[in-house]
mmCIF file of C-alpha atoms in Angstrom:
data_model
loop_
_atom_site.group_PDB
_atom_site.id
_atom_site.type_symbol
_atom_site.label_atom_id
_atom_site.label_comp_id
_atom_site.label_asym_id
_atom_site.label_seq_id
_atom_site.Cartn_x
_atom_site.Cartn_y
_atom_site.Cartn_z
ATOM 1 C CA MET A 465 43.944 73.204 -32.605
ATOM 2 C CA ARG A 466 42.992 74.800 -35.897
ATOM 3 C CA ARG A 467 44.341 75.333 -39.406
ATOM 4 C CA GLU A 468 44.749 78.896 -40.632
ATOM 5 C CA VAL A 469 45.453 80.131 -44.157
ATOM 6 C CA GLY A 470 47.661 83.133 -44.885
ATOM 7 C CA ASP A 471 50.068 84.716 -47.338
ATOM 8 C CA ARG A 472 53.569 83.471 -47.978
ATOM 9 C CA ARG A 473 56.379 85.858 -47.128
ATOM 10 C CA PRO A 474 57.857 87.779 -50.048
ATOM 11 C CA LEU A 475 60.968 85.958 -51.282
ATOM 12 C CA TRP A 476 60.147 83.035 -49.016
ATOM 13 C CA GLU A 477 62.131 80.657 -51.224
ATOM 14 C CA GLN A 478 65.363 82.608 -50.725
ATOM 15 C CA ILE A 479 64.675 82.891 -47.005
ATOM 16 C CA VAL A 480 64.306 79.155 -46.369
ATOM 17 C CA GLU A 481 67.233 78.402 -48.674
ATOM 18 C CA SER A 482 69.420 80.705 -46.586
ATOM 19 C CA GLN A 483 68.356 78.666 -43.560
ATOM 20 C CA GLY A 484 69.529 75.441 -45.182
ATOM 21 C CA LEU A 485 66.343 74.015 -46.682
ATOM 22 C CA GLY A 486 67.413 73.451 -50.264
ATOM 23 C CA PHE A 487 64.679 71.003 -51.290
ATOM 24 C CA HIS A 488 61.712 73.225 -50.393
ATOM 25 C CA ARG A 489 60.552 73.223 -54.029
ATOM 26 C CA ALA A 490 60.023 69.478 -54.132
ATOM 27 C CA VAL A 491 56.546 69.163 -55.580
ATOM 28 C CA ALA A 492 54.285 66.174 -55.039
ATOM 29 C CA PRO A 493 52.266 64.771 -57.959
ATOM 30 C CA GLY A 494 48.578 65.486 -57.572
ATOM 31 C CA TYR A 495 49.073 68.294 -55.054
ATOM 32 C CA GLY A 496 48.545 71.072 -57.576
ATOM 33 C CA GLY A 497 52.162 72.206 -57.488
ATOM 34 C CA ARG A 498 52.245 72.526 -53.717
ATOM 35 C CA PRO A 499 55.835 72.846 -52.425
ATOM 36 C CA TYR A 500 57.353 70.750 -49.668
ATOM 37 C CA TRP A 501 57.693 73.749 -47.353
ATOM 38 C CA ASP A 502 54.258 75.393 -47.402
ATOM 39 C CA GLU A 503 53.737 78.474 -45.258
ATOM 40 C CA SER A 504 50.488 79.434 -47.017
ATOM 41 C CA ALA A 505 48.828 77.663 -44.075
ATOM 42 C CA HIS A 506 49.816 76.889 -40.512
ATOM 43 C CA TYR A 507 48.435 75.211 -37.409
ATOM 44 C CA THR A 508 47.598 76.932 -34.171
ATOM 45 C CA PHE A 509 47.543 75.296 -30.734
ATOM 46 C CA SER A 510 46.445 76.485 -27.331
ATOM 47 C CA MET A 511 48.947 76.324 -24.487
ATOM 48 C CA VAL A 512 46.751 73.738 -22.775
ATOM 49 C CA GLU A 513 46.979 71.501 -25.841
ATOM 50 C CA VAL A 514 50.758 71.875 -25.995
ATOM 51 C CA LEU A 515 51.175 71.010 -22.316
ATOM 52 C CA ASP A 516 48.943 67.950 -22.762
ATOM 53 C CA LEU A 517 50.971 66.857 -25.788
ATOM 54 C CA GLU A 518 54.252 67.346 -23.924
ATOM 55 C CA ARG A 519 53.026 65.104 -21.119
ATOM 56 C CA ALA A 520 51.838 62.470 -23.594
ATOM 57 C CA VAL A 521 55.172 62.473 -25.443
ATOM 58 C CA GLU A 522 57.213 62.087 -22.279
ATOM 59 C CA ASP A 523 54.883 59.327 -21.073
ATOM 60 C CA LEU A 524 55.340 57.529 -24.395
ATOM 61 C CA HIS A 525 59.097 57.932 -24.159
ATOM 62 C CA ARG A 526 59.183 56.390 -20.679
ATOM 63 C CA MET A 527 56.954 53.554 -21.865
ATOM 64 C CA CYS A 528 59.296 52.891 -24.780
ATOM 65 C CA LEU A 529 62.313 52.648 -22.477
ATOM 66 C CA THR A 530 60.380 50.238 -20.289
ATOM 67 C CA ALA A 531 59.538 48.246 -23.426
ATOM 68 C CA VAL A 532 63.250 47.926 -24.249
ATOM 69 C CA GLU A 533 63.854 46.476 -20.788
ATOM 70 C CA HIS A 534 60.909 44.102 -21.271
ATOM 71 C CA VAL A 535 62.040 42.826 -24.683
ATOM 72 C CA ILE A 536 65.557 42.200 -23.428
ATOM 73 C CA LYS A 537 64.451 40.549 -20.202
ATOM 74 C CA HIS A 538 62.009 38.227 -21.954
ATOM 75 C CA LYS A 539 64.157 37.772 -25.094
ATOM 76 C CA ARG A 540 61.439 38.863 -27.494
ATOM 77 C CA TYR A 541 63.917 39.763 -30.244
ATOM 78 C CA ALA A 542 62.510 37.282 -32.758
ATOM 79 C CA GLY A 543 59.371 39.376 -33.229
ATOM 80 C CA PHE A 544 61.599 42.243 -34.379
ATOM 81 C CA ALA A 545 63.299 40.201 -37.134
ATOM 82 C CA ILE A 546 66.675 41.123 -35.652
ATOM 83 C CA PRO A 547 69.550 38.721 -36.470
ATOM 84 C CA GLU A 548 70.224 36.423 -33.539
ATOM 85 C CA TRP A 549 73.904 37.367 -33.374
ATOM 86 C CA CYS A 550 72.826 40.935 -32.496
ATOM 87 C CA TRP A 551 70.736 39.960 -29.475
ATOM 88 C CA GLU A 552 73.524 39.814 -26.925
ATOM 89 C CA PRO A 553 75.234 43.030 -28.137
ATOM 90 C CA ILE A 554 71.860 44.810 -27.864
ATOM 91 C CA ARG A 555 71.468 43.537 -24.317
ATOM 92 C CA ARG A 556 74.941 44.758 -23.407
ATOM 93 C CA SER A 557 74.323 48.136 -25.045
ATOM 94 C CA TRP A 558 71.200 48.555 -22.925
ATOM 95 C CA LYS A 559 72.946 47.339 -19.771
ATOM 96 C CA ARG A 560 75.649 49.970 -20.329
ATOM 97 C CA ARG A 561 72.952 52.554 -21.048
ATOM 98 C CA ASP A 562 74.773 53.660 -24.170
ATOM 99 C CA PRO A 563 73.784 57.318 -24.674
ATOM 100 C CA HIS A 564 70.982 58.382 -26.967
ATOM 101 C CA LEU A 565 70.326 61.729 -28.604
ATOM 102 C CA ILE A 566 67.018 62.241 -30.358
ATOM 103 C CA GLY A 567 63.786 60.676 -31.596
ATOM 104 C CA ARG A 568 60.476 61.623 -33.201
ATOM 105 C CA PHE A 569 57.027 60.300 -32.302
ATOM 106 C CA ASP A 570 54.484 60.477 -35.134
ATOM 107 C CA LEU A 571 51.104 61.241 -33.605
ATOM 108 C CA CYS A 572 47.516 61.500 -34.761
ATOM 109 C CA TYR A 573 45.903 64.436 -32.963
ATOM 110 C CA ASP A 574 42.964 66.752 -33.591
ATOM 111 C CA GLY A 575 42.884 68.872 -30.441
ATOM 112 C CA ALA A 576 39.802 67.111 -29.110
ATOM 113 C CA GLY A 577 40.813 63.580 -28.106
ATOM 114 C CA HIS A 578 43.972 61.857 -26.958
ATOM 115 C CA ALA A 579 46.999 61.875 -29.220
ATOM 116 C CA LYS A 580 47.508 58.417 -30.744
ATOM 117 C CA LEU A 581 50.950 56.964 -31.449
ATOM 118 C CA LEU A 582 51.316 55.957 -35.094
ATOM 119 C CA GLU A 583 55.016 55.056 -34.947
ATOM 120 C CA TYR A 584 58.337 56.044 -33.412
ATOM 121 C CA ASN A 585 61.316 57.177 -35.493
ATOM 122 C CA ALA A 586 64.002 56.503 -32.924
ATOM 123 C CA ASP A 587 67.136 55.767 -34.949
ATOM 124 C CA THR A 588 67.219 57.971 -38.067
ATOM 125 C CA PRO A 589 64.521 60.673 -37.745
ATOM 126 C CA THR A 590 64.566 63.483 -40.302
ATOM 127 C CA SER A 591 62.697 66.791 -40.938
ATOM 128 C CA LEU A 592 64.741 68.184 -38.059
ATOM 129 C CA VAL A 593 65.881 71.397 -39.748
ATOM 130 C CA GLU A 594 62.327 72.315 -40.714
ATOM 131 C CA ALA A 595 61.060 71.688 -37.183
ATOM 132 C CA SER A 596 63.913 73.350 -35.304
ATOM 133 C CA VAL A 597 65.094 76.225 -37.488
ATOM 134 C CA VAL A 598 62.934 77.082 -40.503
ATOM 135 C CA GLN A 599 59.572 77.242 -38.763
ATOM 136 C CA TRP A 600 61.090 79.215 -35.867
ATOM 137 C CA PHE A 601 62.271 82.002 -38.190
ATOM 138 C CA TRP A 602 58.899 81.897 -39.964
ATOM 139 C CA LEU A 603 57.287 82.558 -36.584
ATOM 140 C CA LYS A 604 59.612 85.484 -35.814
ATOM 141 C CA ASP A 605 58.917 87.025 -39.237
ATOM 142 C CA VAL A 606 55.151 86.527 -39.342
ATOM 143 C CA TYR A 607 54.050 86.364 -35.693
ATOM 144 C CA PRO A 608 56.911 88.029 -33.767
ATOM 145 C CA ASP A 609 54.975 88.202 -30.495
ATOM 146 C CA ALA A 610 53.743 84.600 -30.602
ATOM 147 C CA ASP A 611 55.364 81.476 -29.211
ATOM 148 C CA GLN A 612 55.992 78.019 -30.607
ATOM 149 C CA TRP A 613 56.397 74.520 -29.207
ATOM 150 C CA ASN A 614 60.036 74.429 -30.183
ATOM 151 C CA SER A 615 63.082 74.228 -27.924
ATOM 152 C CA ILE A 616 64.828 71.693 -30.164
ATOM 153 C CA HIS A 617 67.923 73.755 -30.941
ATOM 154 C CA GLU A 618 68.697 74.662 -27.344
ATOM 155 C CA ALA A 619 67.921 71.131 -26.173
ATOM 156 C CA LEU A 620 70.363 69.628 -28.684
ATOM 157 C CA ILE A 621 73.207 71.907 -27.620
ATOM 158 C CA SER A 622 72.536 71.089 -23.982
ATOM 159 C CA ARG A 623 72.387 67.369 -24.751
ATOM 160 C CA TRP A 624 75.732 67.407 -26.580
ATOM 161 C CA ARG A 625 77.347 69.136 -23.614
ATOM 162 C CA LYS A 626 75.979 66.526 -21.267
ATOM 163 C CA LEU A 627 77.021 63.578 -23.440
ATOM 164 C CA CYS A 628 80.441 64.673 -24.675
ATOM 165 C CA GLY A 629 81.653 67.830 -23.011
ATOM 166 C CA PRO A 630 83.490 70.772 -24.625
ATOM 167 C CA GLY A 631 86.628 69.843 -26.536
ATOM 168 C CA ALA A 632 85.517 66.307 -27.314
ATOM 169 C CA SER A 633 85.632 65.150 -30.917
ATOM 170 C CA ALA A 634 82.989 63.359 -32.956
ATOM 171 C CA HIS A 635 82.360 62.287 -36.533
ATOM 172 C CA PHE A 636 79.035 62.819 -38.278
ATOM 173 C CA ALA A 637 78.007 60.462 -41.065
ATOM 174 C CA TRP A 638 75.268 60.214 -43.677
ATOM 175 C CA THR A 639 74.847 58.025 -46.739
ATOM 176 C CA ALA A 640 75.950 59.203 -50.172
ATOM 177 C CA THR A 641 72.943 57.387 -51.664
ATOM 178 C CA ASP A 642 70.702 60.225 -50.433
ATOM 179 C CA GLU A 643 69.825 61.913 -53.737
ATOM 180 C CA VAL A 644 67.600 64.673 -52.329
ATOM 181 C CA GLY A 645 70.114 65.857 -49.743
ATOM 182 C CA GLU A 646 67.787 65.490 -46.770
ATOM 183 C CA ASP A 647 70.103 63.214 -44.798
ATOM 184 C CA ALA A 648 73.128 65.433 -45.437
ATOM 185 C CA LEU A 649 71.138 68.482 -44.314
ATOM 186 C CA ASN A 650 70.001 66.875 -41.075
ATOM 187 C CA VAL A 651 73.501 65.647 -40.258
ATOM 188 C CA ALA A 652 75.022 69.054 -41.042
ATOM 189 C CA TYR A 653 72.544 70.668 -38.682
ATOM 190 C CA LEU A 654 73.295 68.211 -35.884
ATOM 191 C CA GLU A 655 76.989 68.799 -36.452
ATOM 192 C CA ASP A 656 76.380 72.539 -36.122
ATOM 193 C CA THR A 657 74.622 72.069 -32.775
ATOM 194 C CA ALA A 658 77.512 69.901 -31.587
ATOM 195 C CA GLN A 659 79.996 72.615 -32.577
ATOM 196 C CA SER A 660 77.898 75.145 -30.653
ATOM 197 C CA ALA A 661 78.315 72.878 -27.645
ATOM 198 C CA GLY A 662 82.096 73.010 -28.021
ATOM 199 C CA LEU A 663 82.756 69.719 -29.830
ATOM 200 C CA ARG A 664 85.345 69.289 -32.567
ATOM 201 C CA THR A 665 83.592 67.621 -35.484
ATOM 202 C CA THR A 666 84.352 65.874 -38.778
ATOM 203 C CA ALA A 667 81.789 65.143 -41.506
ATOM 204 C CA ILE A 668 81.997 61.971 -43.572
ATOM 205 C CA THR A 669 79.747 59.744 -45.649
ATOM 206 C CA VAL A 670 79.152 56.221 -44.449
ATOM 207 C CA GLU A 671 80.610 54.956 -47.697
ATOM 208 C CA ASP A 672 83.917 56.750 -46.967
ATOM 209 C CA ILE A 673 84.411 55.195 -43.539
ATOM 210 C CA GLY A 674 87.329 52.775 -43.669
ATOM 211 C CA TRP A 675 88.464 49.851 -41.556
ATOM 212 C CA ASP A 676 92.105 49.706 -40.456
ATOM 213 C CA THR A 677 92.845 46.016 -39.940
ATOM 214 C CA GLY A 678 96.119 46.704 -38.164
ATOM 215 C CA ARG A 679 94.596 48.998 -35.557
ATOM 216 C CA GLU A 680 91.219 47.253 -35.671
ATOM 217 C CA ALA A 681 89.551 50.629 -35.859
ATOM 218 C CA PHE A 682 87.259 52.548 -38.172
ATOM 219 C CA VAL A 683 89.003 55.547 -39.755
ATOM 220 C CA ASP A 684 88.102 58.621 -41.771
ATOM 221 C CA LEU A 685 89.599 59.727 -45.086
ATOM 222 C CA ASP A 686 92.657 61.167 -43.302
ATOM 223 C CA GLY A 687 93.288 57.918 -41.467
ATOM 224 C CA ASN A 688 92.125 59.332 -38.143
ATOM 225 C CA PRO A 689 90.382 56.825 -35.862
ATOM 226 C CA ILE A 690 86.648 57.281 -35.533
ATOM 227 C CA GLY A 691 85.605 57.250 -31.908
ATOM 228 C CA SER A 692 82.300 58.969 -31.208
ATOM 229 C CA LEU A 693 80.077 58.860 -34.263
ATOM 230 C CA PHE A 694 76.614 60.151 -35.028
ATOM 231 C CA LYS A 695 75.278 58.267 -38.040
ATOM 232 C CA LEU A 696 72.109 58.937 -39.964
ATOM 233 C CA TYR A 697 72.217 55.368 -41.199
ATOM 234 C CA PRO A 698 69.926 52.737 -39.688
ATOM 235 C CA TRP A 699 71.303 49.873 -37.661
ATOM 236 C CA GLU A 700 69.230 47.346 -39.619
ATOM 237 C CA TRP A 701 71.216 48.321 -42.714
ATOM 238 C CA LEU A 702 74.531 48.524 -40.916
ATOM 239 C CA VAL A 703 74.402 45.026 -39.431
ATOM 240 C CA THR A 704 74.026 43.568 -42.946
ATOM 241 C CA ASP A 705 77.042 45.469 -44.303
ATOM 242 C CA PRO A 706 80.400 43.680 -44.739
ATOM 243 C CA PHE A 707 81.840 45.439 -41.680
ATOM 244 C CA GLY A 708 78.599 45.270 -39.677
ATOM 245 C CA ARG A 709 79.968 42.833 -37.118
ATOM 246 C CA SER A 710 83.016 45.030 -36.570
ATOM 247 C CA ALA A 711 80.718 48.011 -35.996
ATOM 248 C CA VAL A 712 78.656 46.083 -33.454
ATOM 249 C CA GLU A 713 81.772 44.877 -31.638
ATOM 250 C CA ARG A 714 83.056 48.467 -31.572
ATOM 251 C CA GLN A 715 80.110 49.582 -29.438
ATOM 252 C CA ALA A 716 81.594 48.076 -26.287
ATOM 253 C CA ARG A 717 84.451 50.594 -26.467
ATOM 254 C CA VAL A 718 82.959 53.747 -27.984
ATOM 255 C CA PRO A 719 79.193 53.508 -28.614
ATOM 256 C CA TRP A 720 77.799 55.350 -31.607
ATOM 257 C CA MET A 721 74.607 57.354 -31.697
ATOM 258 C CA GLU A 722 71.984 56.344 -31.976
ATOM 259 C CA PRO A 723 72.940 53.367 -29.753
ATOM 260 C CA LEU A 724 72.529 49.726 -30.672
ATOM 261 C CA TRP A 725 69.619 49.229 -28.268
ATOM 262 C CA LYS A 726 67.537 51.614 -30.352
ATOM 263 C CA MET A 727 67.088 48.790 -32.854
ATOM 264 C CA LEU A 728 64.206 47.845 -30.567
ATOM 265 C CA LEU A 729 62.603 51.294 -30.781
ATOM 266 C CA SER A 730 63.066 52.012 -34.491
ATOM 267 C CA ASN A 731 61.228 48.805 -35.367
ATOM 268 C CA LYS A 732 57.423 48.828 -35.680
ATOM 269 C CA ALA A 733 57.193 45.606 -33.685
ATOM 270 C CA LEU A 734 57.501 48.066 -30.797
ATOM 271 C CA LEU A 735 53.863 49.050 -31.398
ATOM 272 C CA ALA A 736 52.672 45.517 -30.617
ATOM 273 C CA VAL A 737 54.923 45.244 -27.559
ATOM 274 C CA LEU A 738 53.605 48.533 -26.182
ATOM 275 C CA TRP A 739 49.990 47.439 -26.646
ATOM 276 C CA ASP A 740 50.773 44.120 -24.978
ATOM 277 C CA MET A 741 52.328 45.927 -22.012
ATOM 278 C CA TYR A 742 49.850 48.817 -21.785
ATOM 279 C CA PRO A 743 46.529 47.547 -23.195
ATOM 280 C CA GLY A 744 43.924 50.265 -23.447
ATOM 281 C CA HIS A 745 46.365 53.117 -22.920
ATOM 282 C CA PRO A 746 44.753 56.296 -24.303
ATOM 283 C CA ASN A 747 47.804 57.224 -26.389
ATOM 284 C CA LEU A 748 48.177 53.796 -28.011
ATOM 285 C CA LEU A 749 46.344 51.905 -30.734
ATOM 286 C CA PRO A 750 45.785 48.130 -30.664
ATOM 287 C CA ALA A 751 48.621 46.438 -32.551
ATOM 288 C CA TYR A 752 49.623 42.802 -33.106
ATOM 289 C CA LEU A 753 52.349 40.833 -34.810
ATOM 290 C CA ASP A 754 50.382 37.672 -35.632
ATOM 291 C CA GLY A 755 47.588 39.258 -37.661
ATOM 292 C CA PRO A 756 44.778 41.792 -37.284
ATOM 293 C CA ARG A 757 42.850 39.635 -34.772
ATOM 294 C CA GLU A 758 39.639 41.465 -33.843
ATOM 295 C CA LEU A 759 40.442 44.635 -35.812
ATOM 296 C CA GLY A 760 37.809 45.408 -38.439
ATOM 297 C CA SER A 761 39.893 48.243 -39.872
ATOM 298 C CA TYR A 762 43.662 48.125 -39.683
ATOM 299 C CA VAL A 763 46.957 49.168 -41.211
ATOM 300 C CA ARG A 764 49.535 46.529 -42.071
ATOM 301 C CA LYS A 765 52.960 48.125 -41.683
ATOM 302 C CA PRO A 766 56.320 46.537 -42.519
ATOM 303 C CA LEU A 767 58.514 46.321 -39.430
ATOM 304 C CA LEU A 768 61.307 48.294 -41.069
ATOM 305 C CA GLY A 769 59.337 50.380 -43.540
ATOM 306 C CA ARG A 770 59.997 54.063 -44.219
ATOM 307 C CA GLU A 771 58.118 57.079 -45.584
ATOM 308 C CA GLY A 772 54.765 55.296 -45.774
ATOM 309 C CA ALA A 773 56.037 52.656 -48.217
ATOM 310 C CA SER A 774 54.620 49.103 -48.512
ATOM 311 C CA ILE A 775 51.608 49.841 -46.300
ATOM 312 C CA ARG A 776 48.198 48.218 -46.671
ATOM 313 C CA ILE A 777 45.099 49.914 -45.256
ATOM 314 C CA VAL A 778 42.077 47.680 -44.790
ATOM 315 C CA THR A 779 38.660 49.146 -43.994
ATOM 316 C CA PRO A 780 35.194 47.694 -44.575
ATOM 317 C CA GLY A 781 34.771 47.369 -48.324
ATOM 318 C CA GLN A 782 38.122 48.888 -49.233
ATOM 319 C CA THR A 783 41.799 47.975 -49.355
ATOM 320 C CA GLN A 784 44.542 50.436 -50.280
ATOM 321 C CA ASP A 785 48.220 49.662 -50.844
ATOM 322 C CA THR A 786 51.193 51.978 -51.132
ATOM 323 C CA PRO A 787 54.167 51.065 -53.335
ATOM 324 C CA GLY A 788 57.427 49.899 -51.821
ATOM 325 C CA GLU A 789 59.851 47.045 -51.356
ATOM 326 C CA TYR A 790 59.611 46.523 -47.604
ATOM 327 C CA GLY A 791 57.883 43.645 -45.857
ATOM 328 C CA ALA A 792 60.175 40.631 -46.167
ATOM 329 C CA GLU A 793 61.060 41.208 -42.520
ATOM 330 C CA GLY A 794 57.406 40.891 -41.418
ATOM 331 C CA TYR A 795 54.542 43.191 -40.470
ATOM 332 C CA VAL A 796 52.707 44.729 -37.569
ATOM 333 C CA TYR A 797 48.924 45.120 -37.709
ATOM 334 C CA GLN A 798 47.737 48.348 -36.102
ATOM 335 C CA GLU A 799 44.185 49.618 -35.726
ATOM 336 C CA PHE A 800 43.307 52.096 -38.463
ATOM 337 C CA TRP A 801 42.779 55.501 -36.883
ATOM 338 C CA PRO A 802 41.743 58.154 -39.438
ATOM 339 C CA LEU A 803 43.826 61.297 -39.494
ATOM 340 C CA PRO A 804 41.897 64.467 -38.586
ATOM 341 C CA ASP A 805 40.376 66.454 -41.423
ATOM 342 C CA PHE A 806 41.136 70.168 -41.667
ATOM 343 C CA ASP A 807 39.627 71.557 -44.864
ATOM 344 C CA GLY A 808 40.429 68.303 -46.646
ATOM 345 C CA TRP A 809 43.996 68.141 -45.346
ATOM 346 C CA HIS A 810 45.247 65.584 -42.835
ATOM 347 C CA PRO A 811 48.108 66.473 -40.463
ATOM 348 C CA VAL A 812 50.496 64.183 -38.607
ATOM 349 C CA LEU A 813 52.391 65.643 -35.679
ATOM 350 C CA GLY A 814 56.062 64.760 -35.446
ATOM 351 C CA ALA A 815 56.825 65.308 -31.748
ATOM 352 C CA TRP A 816 60.524 65.481 -30.920
ATOM 353 C CA VAL A 817 62.315 64.102 -27.899
ATOM 354 C CA VAL A 818 65.870 65.227 -27.132
ATOM 355 C CA GLY A 819 67.460 63.032 -24.511
ATOM 356 C CA ASP A 820 64.523 62.164 -22.293
ATOM 357 C CA GLU A 821 62.519 65.367 -22.665
ATOM 358 C CA SER A 822 59.916 66.639 -25.101
ATOM 359 C CA ALA A 823 61.342 69.442 -27.242
ATOM 360 C CA GLY A 824 58.918 70.472 -29.987
ATOM 361 C CA VAL A 825 56.813 69.502 -32.979
ATOM 362 C CA GLY A 826 56.851 69.555 -36.761
ATOM 363 C CA ILE A 827 53.739 68.956 -38.864
ATOM 364 C CA ARG A 828 53.464 67.047 -42.151
ATOM 365 C CA GLU A 829 50.221 67.261 -44.082
ATOM 366 C CA THR A 830 48.672 65.035 -46.732
ATOM 367 C CA TRP A 831 45.438 64.927 -48.710
ATOM 368 C CA GLY A 832 45.273 61.118 -48.532
ATOM 369 C CA LEU A 833 45.406 58.436 -45.863
ATOM 370 C CA VAL A 834 49.185 58.002 -45.677
ATOM 371 C CA THR A 835 51.868 60.542 -44.833
ATOM 372 C CA ASP A 836 54.849 59.895 -47.113
ATOM 373 C CA ASN A 837 57.856 61.695 -48.579
ATOM 374 C CA THR A 838 55.578 63.814 -50.779
ATOM 375 C CA SER A 839 53.695 65.349 -47.829
ATOM 376 C CA SER A 840 54.215 69.049 -47.165
ATOM 377 C CA PHE A 841 55.664 70.527 -43.982
ATOM 378 C CA LEU A 842 53.619 73.314 -42.332
ATOM 379 C CA PRO A 843 54.707 75.607 -39.487
ATOM 380 C CA HIS A 844 52.744 76.174 -36.289
ATOM 381 C CA ARG A 845 52.301 78.662 -33.470
ATOM 382 C CA ILE A 846 50.813 78.787 -29.991
ATOM 383 C CA ASP A 847 47.770 81.012 -29.617
ATOM 384 C CA THR A 848 48.096 82.762 -26.286
#
């Protein structure tokens, strides 16, 4: 694994805009005007490294599914700060094996040691368009004979066909509170892959979903019942909404994606459960719910935090906090594992799982200790 510097394509802004990435110009303070999509550098992997990462990701995915079974069997919901009334519906969702679509493991990896799991974005992962589409066309333009760890697009189409079948209908929802447009972009892309699989689709914001009391059904703006729904809206928000209980009850008839049982995977308490179940596993970091215990250096992460917000990093002689409003739900304490250093830049690998199989990677890069919503996205290639 190495970082290489190169020239941006002429008219690169228009190119990525034509591929759907409208917020590529988002500039982070202190980054010297660096754009969100930055193709002036890229990462290169060997095929051996990619195969090792694929195995690690699929191992982690299997371990996570086993962890769901463990939490449900031993009723460890309280550590996840999940409302008690949701416990039984989660158990039933898992017992039914309500279908799941996609997830993203965030990994620390330098090409030398084992990849370390930082967290799992299992319910509402984003940066999908960049990972699946934009970096693929960058590769074809700049390195047409090279390959990339990226089968996300094909895997999504195949997954939709397996889950729904041609001719089925589904709604796709995002929240209108998304000011940047990232959520809408990701949902539009997923809708496009579903259409490629033969589904009939309808787009709608979460705020526009209605409840028909007479039919006891959720409906769209045309009054059509909403059956299958993909929502880029986290379950922990949904269950606190006025119609949250109705949404949970609805899952017994037509489960939405991601399924209710993924509340146990999108919560950072998962990190402590995994360490408890697989202590010493080479792809895990020590993590606890009751405090840092023996950890001399650690990261305190809110269970439901997002984009690096409300994090505290504690190392000998130094404490660093990131701004945010998360944490009332509780924290997990995970061993601090420094991100690798490539010319002063620190990458995090976002490894995608579609269904139950590894499908590709996207890379976010930061100059600091925490990857957040200001970190740039860089493409990659496989050096054969």
